[in-house]
Amino acid sequence: MIRITREADYGIVLMTALAQAEGQPRSAALLAQQRRLPLPMVSKILKALARANLLTSQRGVQGGYQLARPATAISAADIIGALEGPIAITECSDESHDGCVRQDHCEVSGHWPRINQAIHAALQSINLLEMSRPDPLQPLHFHPLHRAMTTQVIGRLI
Amino acid sequence: MIRITREADYGIVLMTALAQAEGQPRSAALLAQQRRLPLPMVSKILKALARANLLTSQRGVQGGYQLARPATAISAADIIGALEGPIAITECSDESHDGCVRQDHCEVSGHWPRINQAIHAALQSINLLEMSRPDPLQPLHFHPLHRAMTTQVIGRLI
DNA sequence: TTAATCAGTACTTAATTGGTACCATTTGCT
DNA sequence: AGCAAATGGTACCAATTAAGTACTGATTAA
Ligand code: FES
Ligand code: FES
């Protein structure tokens, strides 16, 4: 299945939480509690995001993490890229792998970068502010029946 | 990293090979040889593609596989979807998983379908015919030096 | 009849992910 | 100074998933 790792998934959840903190530092423990995520994971993820310069960190008492830039300047692609490395949809188009043995017999090789870029553009087009505000089409606390309907309509994608 | 499985990767390679066969049936063994792929894998993948009605199969001597529709009517999303199921980029937005425990505390939940659809649209926009003809920007048999240059330019995406 | 070919399933092994644990470092507070 | 709250970094284990193989059965043209 095409899916992002849970690390990146949690990463986006945590970033939205920080986007709502409005510049105040939030500790890993608080965020884990708020979003009901396991603290060790949260800690690991926030560290990685800080290393990628998406967050700034403050150690010590009253320390924590905050966004390094405005939420509008952070995209889904930024977050996913920080947590799982470059988006390389196939092994062949990964620069580190550098040279698929089948390349000479492969008609597609030149097209993978194009496909990757399309996906990257899709992820780049969604910024953190958009993700942080509850979606009017599918409210935060919705009724089970309503949820069943939306799932039916938009759940299956392909 | 976001990546498709090798099965889907090979699937696209094989589909391009069949697109170039122009309606003549090709056996799994021949395709495996042409593309330098392990025969058991090729066999498994072609079966799956046939079951998904992207290929038609003919058993017996002189049998093989051929495209079920014109190459222009088959998209990358079709092939990937056939081989790895629906594109559900996060567990939460997978209809079978049906109900993330964190949903009540999660601001992003409503946005995953949007992200998935963006990616799906990107994959849908690329059809098999496009993928089958050699890319003018990166020809089929290119000189090692040329390859180094293109890799440098377009290799890194994010 | 026979050989080529697809159909289906089950299995093994390798790779990746998810998660935890541990210890070091920094920093404000008393 | 000393302590407690916080991040920084690394290493490790367990569970899941992917990759690849093997085998047996069904169909069909020559
Ligand atoms: S299979 Fe690797 S370049 Fe096409
Ligand atoms: S984490 Fe599952 S819905 Fe947001």
PDB file of C-alpha atoms and ligand atoms in Angstrom, chain A residues 92 100-103 106-109 112, chain B residues 9 13, ligand 1:
ATOM      1  CA  CYS A  92      15.054   3.363  -9.298  1.00  0.00           C
ATOM      2  CA  CYS A 100      19.018   0.492 -11.519  1.00  0.00           C
ATOM      3  CA  VAL A 101      20.449  -2.581 -13.243  1.00  0.00           C
ATOM      4  CA  ARG A 102      17.369  -2.752 -15.421  1.00  0.00           C
ATOM      5  CA  GLN A 103      17.599   0.802 -16.585  1.00  0.00           C
ATOM      6  CA  CYS A 106      13.355  -0.021 -18.967  1.00  0.00           C
ATOM      7  CA  GLU A 107      11.060   2.381 -20.764  1.00  0.00           C
ATOM      8  CA  VAL A 108       9.724   4.031 -17.665  1.00  0.00           C
ATOM      9  CA  SER A 109      12.909   5.253 -16.078  1.00  0.00           C
ATOM     10  CA  TRP A 112       9.566   8.377 -12.450  1.00  0.00           C
TER      11      TRP A 112
ATOM     12  CA  ASP B   9       6.940  -0.745  -9.721  1.00  0.00           C
ATOM     13  CA  VAL B  13       7.397  -1.664 -16.189  1.00  0.00           C
TER      14      VAL B  13
HETATM   15  S1  FES E   1      13.070  -0.605 -13.350  1.00  0.00           S
HETATM   16 FE1  FES E   1      14.731   0.591 -12.548  1.00  0.00          FE
HETATM   17  S2  FES E   1      14.882   2.165 -14.047  1.00  0.00           S
HETATM   18 FE2  FES E   1      13.107   1.098 -14.681  1.00  0.00          FE
END
